[in-house]
Tab-separated table of C-alpha atoms and ligand atoms in Angstrom:
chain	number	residue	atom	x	y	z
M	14	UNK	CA	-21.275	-4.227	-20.129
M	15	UNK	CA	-18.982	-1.141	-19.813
M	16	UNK	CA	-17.154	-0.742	-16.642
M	17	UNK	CA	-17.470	1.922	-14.106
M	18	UNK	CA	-13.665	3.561	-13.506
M	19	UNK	CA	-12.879	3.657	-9.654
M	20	UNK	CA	-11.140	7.091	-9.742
M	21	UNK	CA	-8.145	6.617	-7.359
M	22	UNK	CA	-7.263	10.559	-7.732
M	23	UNK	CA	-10.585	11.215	-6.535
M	24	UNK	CA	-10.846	9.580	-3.394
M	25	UNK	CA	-7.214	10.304	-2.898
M	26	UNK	CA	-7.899	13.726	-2.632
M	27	UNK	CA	-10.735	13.747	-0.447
M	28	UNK	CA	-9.253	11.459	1.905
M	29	UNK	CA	-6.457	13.687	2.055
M	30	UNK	CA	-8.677	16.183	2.314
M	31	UNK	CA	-9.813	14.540	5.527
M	32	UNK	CA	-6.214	13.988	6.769
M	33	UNK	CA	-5.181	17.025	6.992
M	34	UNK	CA	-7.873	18.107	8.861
M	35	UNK	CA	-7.667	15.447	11.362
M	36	UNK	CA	-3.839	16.647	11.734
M	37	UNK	CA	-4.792	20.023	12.112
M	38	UNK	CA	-7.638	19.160	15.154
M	39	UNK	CA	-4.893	17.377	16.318
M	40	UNK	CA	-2.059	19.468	16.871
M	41	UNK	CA	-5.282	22.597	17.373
M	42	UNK	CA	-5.706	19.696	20.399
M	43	UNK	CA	-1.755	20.263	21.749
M	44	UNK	CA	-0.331	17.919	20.387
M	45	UNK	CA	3.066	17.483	18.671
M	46	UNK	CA	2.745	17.694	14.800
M	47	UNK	CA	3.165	14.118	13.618
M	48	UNK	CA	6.638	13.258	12.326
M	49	UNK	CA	8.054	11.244	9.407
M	50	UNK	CA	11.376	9.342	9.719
M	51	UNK	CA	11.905	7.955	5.790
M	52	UNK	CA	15.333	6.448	5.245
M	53	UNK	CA	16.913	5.528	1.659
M	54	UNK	CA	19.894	3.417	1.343
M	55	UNK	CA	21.451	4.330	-1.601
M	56	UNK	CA	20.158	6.449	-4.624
M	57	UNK	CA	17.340	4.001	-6.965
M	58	UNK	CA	15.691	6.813	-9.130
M	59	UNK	CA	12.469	4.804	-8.727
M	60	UNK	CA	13.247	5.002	-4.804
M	61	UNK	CA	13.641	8.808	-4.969
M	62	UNK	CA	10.496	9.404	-7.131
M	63	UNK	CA	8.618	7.206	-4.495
M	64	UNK	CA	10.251	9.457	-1.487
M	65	UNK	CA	9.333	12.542	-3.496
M	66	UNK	CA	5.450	11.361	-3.817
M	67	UNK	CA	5.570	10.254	0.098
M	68	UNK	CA	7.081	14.021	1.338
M	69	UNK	CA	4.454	15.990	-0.929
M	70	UNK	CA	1.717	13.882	0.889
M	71	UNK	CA	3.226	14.865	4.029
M	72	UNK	CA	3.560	18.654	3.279
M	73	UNK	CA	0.113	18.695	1.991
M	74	UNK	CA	-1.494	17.198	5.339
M	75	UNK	CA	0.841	18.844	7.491
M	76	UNK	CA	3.135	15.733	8.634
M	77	UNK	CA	6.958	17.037	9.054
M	78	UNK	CA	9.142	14.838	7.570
M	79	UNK	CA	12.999	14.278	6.746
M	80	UNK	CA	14.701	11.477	4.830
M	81	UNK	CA	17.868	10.259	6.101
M	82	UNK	CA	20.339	9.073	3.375
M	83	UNK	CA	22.353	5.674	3.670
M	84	UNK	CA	24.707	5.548	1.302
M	85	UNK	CA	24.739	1.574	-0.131
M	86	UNK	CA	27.485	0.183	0.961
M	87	UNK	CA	26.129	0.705	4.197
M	88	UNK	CA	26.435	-1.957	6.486
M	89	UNK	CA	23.197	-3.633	8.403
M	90	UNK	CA	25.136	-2.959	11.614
M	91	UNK	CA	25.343	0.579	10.787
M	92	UNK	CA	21.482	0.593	9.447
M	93	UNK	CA	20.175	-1.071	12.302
M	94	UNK	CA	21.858	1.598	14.997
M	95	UNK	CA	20.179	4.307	12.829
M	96	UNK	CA	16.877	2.643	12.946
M	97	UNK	CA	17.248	2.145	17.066
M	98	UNK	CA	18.285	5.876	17.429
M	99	UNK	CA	14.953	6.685	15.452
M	100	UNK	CA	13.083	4.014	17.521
M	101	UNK	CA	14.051	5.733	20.465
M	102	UNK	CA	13.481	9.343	19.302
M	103	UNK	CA	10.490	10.208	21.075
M	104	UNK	CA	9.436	13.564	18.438
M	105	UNK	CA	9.407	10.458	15.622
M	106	UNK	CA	5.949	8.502	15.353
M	107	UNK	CA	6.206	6.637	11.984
M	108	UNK	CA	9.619	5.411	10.345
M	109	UNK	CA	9.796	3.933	6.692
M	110	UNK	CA	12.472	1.985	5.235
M	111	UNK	CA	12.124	2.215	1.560
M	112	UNK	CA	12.303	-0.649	-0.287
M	113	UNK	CA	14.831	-2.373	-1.914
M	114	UNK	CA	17.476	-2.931	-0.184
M	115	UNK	CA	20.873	-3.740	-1.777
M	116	UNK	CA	21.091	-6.872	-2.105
M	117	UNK	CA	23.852	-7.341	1.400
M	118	UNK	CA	21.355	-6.685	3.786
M	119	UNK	CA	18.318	-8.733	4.193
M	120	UNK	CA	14.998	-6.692	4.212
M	121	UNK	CA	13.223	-9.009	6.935
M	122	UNK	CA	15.782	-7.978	9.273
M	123	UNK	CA	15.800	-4.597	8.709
M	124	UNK	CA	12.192	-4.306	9.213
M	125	UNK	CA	11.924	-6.514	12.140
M	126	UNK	CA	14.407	-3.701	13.790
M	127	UNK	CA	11.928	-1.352	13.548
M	128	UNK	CA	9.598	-0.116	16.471
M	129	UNK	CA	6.615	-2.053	15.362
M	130	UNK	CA	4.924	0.610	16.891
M	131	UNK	CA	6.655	2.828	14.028
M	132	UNK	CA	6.009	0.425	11.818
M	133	UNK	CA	3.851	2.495	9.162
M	134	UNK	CA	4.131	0.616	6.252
M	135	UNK	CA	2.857	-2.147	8.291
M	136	UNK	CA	5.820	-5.098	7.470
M	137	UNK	CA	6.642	-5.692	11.030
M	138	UNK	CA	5.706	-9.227	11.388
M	139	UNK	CA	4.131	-7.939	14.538
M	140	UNK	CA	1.505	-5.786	12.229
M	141	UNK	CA	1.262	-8.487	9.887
M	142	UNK	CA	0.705	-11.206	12.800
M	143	UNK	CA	-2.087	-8.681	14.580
M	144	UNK	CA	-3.615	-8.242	10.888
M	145	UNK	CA	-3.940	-11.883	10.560
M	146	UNK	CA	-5.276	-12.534	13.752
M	147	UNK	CA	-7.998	-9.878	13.276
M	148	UNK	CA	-6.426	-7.259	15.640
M	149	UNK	CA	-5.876	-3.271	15.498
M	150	UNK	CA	-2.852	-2.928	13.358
M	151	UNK	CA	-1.039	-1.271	10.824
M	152	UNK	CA	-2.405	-2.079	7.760
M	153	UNK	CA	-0.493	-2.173	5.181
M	154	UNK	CA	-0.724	1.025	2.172
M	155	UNK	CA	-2.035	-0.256	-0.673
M	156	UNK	CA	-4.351	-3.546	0.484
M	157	UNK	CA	-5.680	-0.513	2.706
M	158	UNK	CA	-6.182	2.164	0.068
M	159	UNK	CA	-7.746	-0.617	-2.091
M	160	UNK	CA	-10.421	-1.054	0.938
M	161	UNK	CA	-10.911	2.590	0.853
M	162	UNK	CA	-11.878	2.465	-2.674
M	163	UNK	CA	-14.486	-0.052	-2.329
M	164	UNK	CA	-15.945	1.438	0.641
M	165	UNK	CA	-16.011	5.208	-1.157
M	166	UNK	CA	-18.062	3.377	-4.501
M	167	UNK	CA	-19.999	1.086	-1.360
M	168	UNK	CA	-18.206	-2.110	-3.641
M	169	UNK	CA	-19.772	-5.077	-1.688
M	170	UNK	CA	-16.987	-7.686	-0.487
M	171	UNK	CA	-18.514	-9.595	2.029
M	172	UNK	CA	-19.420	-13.124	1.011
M	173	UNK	CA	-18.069	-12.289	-2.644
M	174	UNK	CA	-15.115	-14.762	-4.362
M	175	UNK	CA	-12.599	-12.439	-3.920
M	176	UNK	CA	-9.294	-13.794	-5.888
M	177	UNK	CA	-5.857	-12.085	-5.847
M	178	UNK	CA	-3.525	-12.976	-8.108
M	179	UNK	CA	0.655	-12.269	-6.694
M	180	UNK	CA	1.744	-13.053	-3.046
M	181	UNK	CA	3.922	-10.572	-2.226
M	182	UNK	CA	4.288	-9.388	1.262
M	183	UNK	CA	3.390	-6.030	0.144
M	184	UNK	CA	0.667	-6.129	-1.393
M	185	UNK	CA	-1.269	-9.426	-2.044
M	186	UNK	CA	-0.206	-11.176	1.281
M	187	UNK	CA	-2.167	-8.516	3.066
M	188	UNK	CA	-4.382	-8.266	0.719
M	189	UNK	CA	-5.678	-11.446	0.814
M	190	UNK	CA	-5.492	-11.202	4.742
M	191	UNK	CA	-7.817	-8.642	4.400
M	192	UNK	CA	-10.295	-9.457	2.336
M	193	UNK	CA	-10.528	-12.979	4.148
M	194	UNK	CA	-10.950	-11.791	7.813
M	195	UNK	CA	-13.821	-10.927	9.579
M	196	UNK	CA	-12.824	-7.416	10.913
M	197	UNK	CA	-10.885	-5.635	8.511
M	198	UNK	CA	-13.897	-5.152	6.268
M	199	UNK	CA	-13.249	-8.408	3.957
M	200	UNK	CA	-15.462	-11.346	4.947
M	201	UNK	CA	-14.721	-12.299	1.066
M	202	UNK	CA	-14.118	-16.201	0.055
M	203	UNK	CA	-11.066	-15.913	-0.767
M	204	UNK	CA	-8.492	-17.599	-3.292
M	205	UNK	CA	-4.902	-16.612	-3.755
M	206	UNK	CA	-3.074	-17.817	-6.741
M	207	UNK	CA	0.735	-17.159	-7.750
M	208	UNK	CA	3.679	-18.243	-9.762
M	209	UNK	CA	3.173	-21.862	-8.834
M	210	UNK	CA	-0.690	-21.472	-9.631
M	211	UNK	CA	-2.218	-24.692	-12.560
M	212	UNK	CA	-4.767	-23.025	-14.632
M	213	UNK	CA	-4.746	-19.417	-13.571
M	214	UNK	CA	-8.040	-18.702	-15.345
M	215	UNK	CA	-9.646	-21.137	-13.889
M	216	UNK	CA	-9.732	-19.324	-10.550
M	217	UNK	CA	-9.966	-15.726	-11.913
M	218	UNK	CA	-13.083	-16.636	-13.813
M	219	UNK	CA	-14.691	-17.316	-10.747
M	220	UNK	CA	-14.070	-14.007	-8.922
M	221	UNK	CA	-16.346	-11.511	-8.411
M	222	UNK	CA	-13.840	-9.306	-6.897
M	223	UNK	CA	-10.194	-10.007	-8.762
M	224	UNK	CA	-6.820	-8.037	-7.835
M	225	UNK	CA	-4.103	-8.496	-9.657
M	226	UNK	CA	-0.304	-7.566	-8.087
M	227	UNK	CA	1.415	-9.645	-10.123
M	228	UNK	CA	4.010	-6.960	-12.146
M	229	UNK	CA	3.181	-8.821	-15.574
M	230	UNK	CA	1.978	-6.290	-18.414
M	231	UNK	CA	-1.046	-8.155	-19.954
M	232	UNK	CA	-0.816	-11.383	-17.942
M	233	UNK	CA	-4.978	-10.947	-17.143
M	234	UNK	CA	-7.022	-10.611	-20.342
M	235	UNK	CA	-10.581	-10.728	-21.181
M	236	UNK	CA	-11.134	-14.379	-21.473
M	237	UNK	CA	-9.624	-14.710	-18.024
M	238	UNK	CA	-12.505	-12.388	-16.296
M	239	UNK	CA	-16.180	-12.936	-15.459
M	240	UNK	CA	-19.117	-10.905	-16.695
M	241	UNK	CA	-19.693	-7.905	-14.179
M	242	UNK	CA	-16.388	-8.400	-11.932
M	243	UNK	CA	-14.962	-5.997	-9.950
M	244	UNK	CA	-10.870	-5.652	-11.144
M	245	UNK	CA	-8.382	-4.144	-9.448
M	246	UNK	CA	-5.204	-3.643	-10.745
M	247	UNK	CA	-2.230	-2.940	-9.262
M	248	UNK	CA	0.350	-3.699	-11.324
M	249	UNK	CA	2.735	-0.607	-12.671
M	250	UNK	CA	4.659	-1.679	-15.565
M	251	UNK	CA	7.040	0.374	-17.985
M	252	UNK	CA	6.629	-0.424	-21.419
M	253	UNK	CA	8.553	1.073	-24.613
M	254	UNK	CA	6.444	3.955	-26.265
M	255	UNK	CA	7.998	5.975	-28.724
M	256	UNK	CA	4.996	7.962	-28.765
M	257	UNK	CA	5.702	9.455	-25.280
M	258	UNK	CA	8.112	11.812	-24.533
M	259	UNK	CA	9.441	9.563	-21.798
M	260	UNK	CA	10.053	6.584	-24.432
M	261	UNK	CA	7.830	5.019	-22.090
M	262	UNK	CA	3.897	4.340	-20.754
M	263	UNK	CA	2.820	2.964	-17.795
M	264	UNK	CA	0.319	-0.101	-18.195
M	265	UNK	CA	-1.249	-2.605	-15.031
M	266	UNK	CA	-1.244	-6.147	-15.493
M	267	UNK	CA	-4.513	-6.422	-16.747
M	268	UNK	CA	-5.741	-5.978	-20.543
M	269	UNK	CA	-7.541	-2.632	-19.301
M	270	UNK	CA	-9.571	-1.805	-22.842
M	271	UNK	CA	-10.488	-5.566	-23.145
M	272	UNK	CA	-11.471	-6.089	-19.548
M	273	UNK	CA	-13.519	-2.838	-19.554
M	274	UNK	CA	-16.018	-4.201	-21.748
M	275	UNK	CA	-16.708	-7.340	-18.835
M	276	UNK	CA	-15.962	-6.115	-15.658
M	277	UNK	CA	-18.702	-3.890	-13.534
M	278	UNK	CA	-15.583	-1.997	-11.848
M	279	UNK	CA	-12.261	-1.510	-13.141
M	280	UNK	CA	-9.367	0.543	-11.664
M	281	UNK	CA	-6.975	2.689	-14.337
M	282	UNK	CA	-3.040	2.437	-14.627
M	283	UNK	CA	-2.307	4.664	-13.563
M	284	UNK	CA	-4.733	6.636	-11.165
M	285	UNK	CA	-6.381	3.524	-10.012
M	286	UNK	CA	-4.942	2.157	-7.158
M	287	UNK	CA	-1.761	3.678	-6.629
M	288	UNK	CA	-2.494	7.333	-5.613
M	289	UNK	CA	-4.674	5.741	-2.622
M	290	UNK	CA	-1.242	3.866	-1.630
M	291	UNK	CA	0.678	7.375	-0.209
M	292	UNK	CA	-2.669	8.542	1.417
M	293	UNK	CA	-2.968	5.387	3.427
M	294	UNK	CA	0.630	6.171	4.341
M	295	UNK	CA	-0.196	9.468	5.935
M	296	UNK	CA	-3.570	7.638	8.088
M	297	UNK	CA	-0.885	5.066	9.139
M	298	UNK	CA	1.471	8.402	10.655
M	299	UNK	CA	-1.460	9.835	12.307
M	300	UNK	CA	-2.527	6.853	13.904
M	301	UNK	CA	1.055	6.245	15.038
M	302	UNK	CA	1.615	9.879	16.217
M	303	UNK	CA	-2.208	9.492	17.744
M	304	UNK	CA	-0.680	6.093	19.322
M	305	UNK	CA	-4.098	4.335	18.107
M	306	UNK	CA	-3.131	1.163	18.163
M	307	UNK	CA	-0.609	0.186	20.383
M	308	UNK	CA	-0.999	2.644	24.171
M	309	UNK	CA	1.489	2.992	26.606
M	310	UNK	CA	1.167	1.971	29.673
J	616	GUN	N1	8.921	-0.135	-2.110
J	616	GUN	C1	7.853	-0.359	-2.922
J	616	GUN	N2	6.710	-0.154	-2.255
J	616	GUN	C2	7.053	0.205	-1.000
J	616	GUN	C3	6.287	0.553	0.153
J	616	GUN	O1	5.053	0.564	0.171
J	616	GUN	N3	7.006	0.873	1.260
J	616	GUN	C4	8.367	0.847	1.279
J	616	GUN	N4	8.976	1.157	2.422
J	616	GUN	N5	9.103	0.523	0.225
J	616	GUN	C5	8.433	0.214	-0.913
């Protein structure tokens, strides 16, 4: 078998496509063009590259944005009253706290000062709580985008052995939230495996859907994979290649040219899942701005 390539660029584009004209029918409607609130503490060149990708998005579907600069020795005092001032700031819809943090101030309670209502990336333990309890929420990015993918390719998850591989609260957390509950499209059996995880390939040769979010080059390789699965990877790893002007490459976690030959589905690294991750940021704004999920009474 030779794998199918879920084109992440693709979809991106067309659902940002879509976005933009949603924004446009909705400020065409009277409404207030939805607004952006990204603050960086301190100046991680992988950070700023990340910020960079987020405020193209937003000029391209017509979200205004600014990015307020912390500088890191800020204290959590200091970055909490920022973050209430943009809480209350009624022209702001989504705020984004871009992670990491130095290591002084704790990340949970940064986020858990947030407006959960504001909460795009969908970290509030509010928005994590609603997702797990099967209520309207913000999802988070890339667990999202990866939904969007299987739905544009009509992937089938329900009733599958979906089996994701990491636990992070970014991405396979949610993830595995999703693809276990009833309304947010999963309805997968679902395994999640990490560090502590006997026997890894015991459970990923089972899956018919695997996602791997582990940030290990090569930790998932052929042998590990069952004829005709669907793989997702989401790992983005820098490796050492003289060959590249950069003096780097970017590989997943996955053995992609081994796995190919197996899997029914596989997702590039990059252009698999990652360009989905920024558009799913934008449909997180809009619903904020839109006040979708949480009204006002
Ligand atoms: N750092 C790495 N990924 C993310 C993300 O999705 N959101 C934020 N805020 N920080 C990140």
């Amino acid at each position: 078998m030779s794998a199918k390539l879920i084109d992440g660029k693709k979809v991106e584009q067309i659902t940002m496509d879509l976005l933009k004209k949603d924004v446009e029918n909705w400020v065409e409607s009277g409404n207030r063009r939805p607004f952006l609130k990204v603050v960086q503490v301190g100046t991680d060149p992988a950070s700023s590259t990340y910020i960079g990708a987020k405020t193209k998005a937003c000029n391209k579907v017509g979200i205004q944005t600014d990015t307020t600069h912390l500088p890191d020795t800020v204290s959590a005092k200091e970055l909490k009253a920022a973050i209430r001032s943009f809480n209350e700031d009624d022209k702001i819809d989504g705020i984004l706290v871009q992670l990491p943090l130095p290591s002084h101030l704790s990340s949970h309670d940064v986020i858990e000062s947030i407006d959960h209502r504001k909460d795009v990336d969908g970290f509030h333990p509010m928005n994590v709580g609603r997702l797990t309890v099967d209520q309207p929420t913000f999802p988070s990015c890339t667990p999202a985008g990866i939904f969007e993918l299987f739905r544009y390719y009509s992937i089938p998850v329900k009733s599958k052995h979906a089996v994701v591989v990491g636990a992070s609260n970014i991405v396979g957390s949610p993830m595995a939230i999703m693809l276990s509950r009833e309304n947010s499209s999963g309805k997968a059996t679902t395994t999640i495996c990490h560090k502590f995880t006997r026997d890894l390939t015991t459970h990923t040769i089972s899956a018919d859907i695997l996602v791997v979010a582990a940030g290990q080059p090569n930790l998932i390789k052929p042998e590990m994979v069952k004829e005709g699965a669907v793989v997702i990877d989401v790992g983005i790893n820098r490796i050492a290649d003289e060959t590249s002007e950069k003096g780097y490459k970017l590989v997943g976690d996955c053995d992609f040219e081994g796995i190919r030959k197996k899997a029914s589905w596989i997702t590039p690294v990059p252009g698999g899942v990652g360009p989905m991750t920024v558009a799913m940021l934008m449909k997180n704004t809009l619903l904020a701005a839109k006040k979708s999920i949480y009204f006002e009474n």
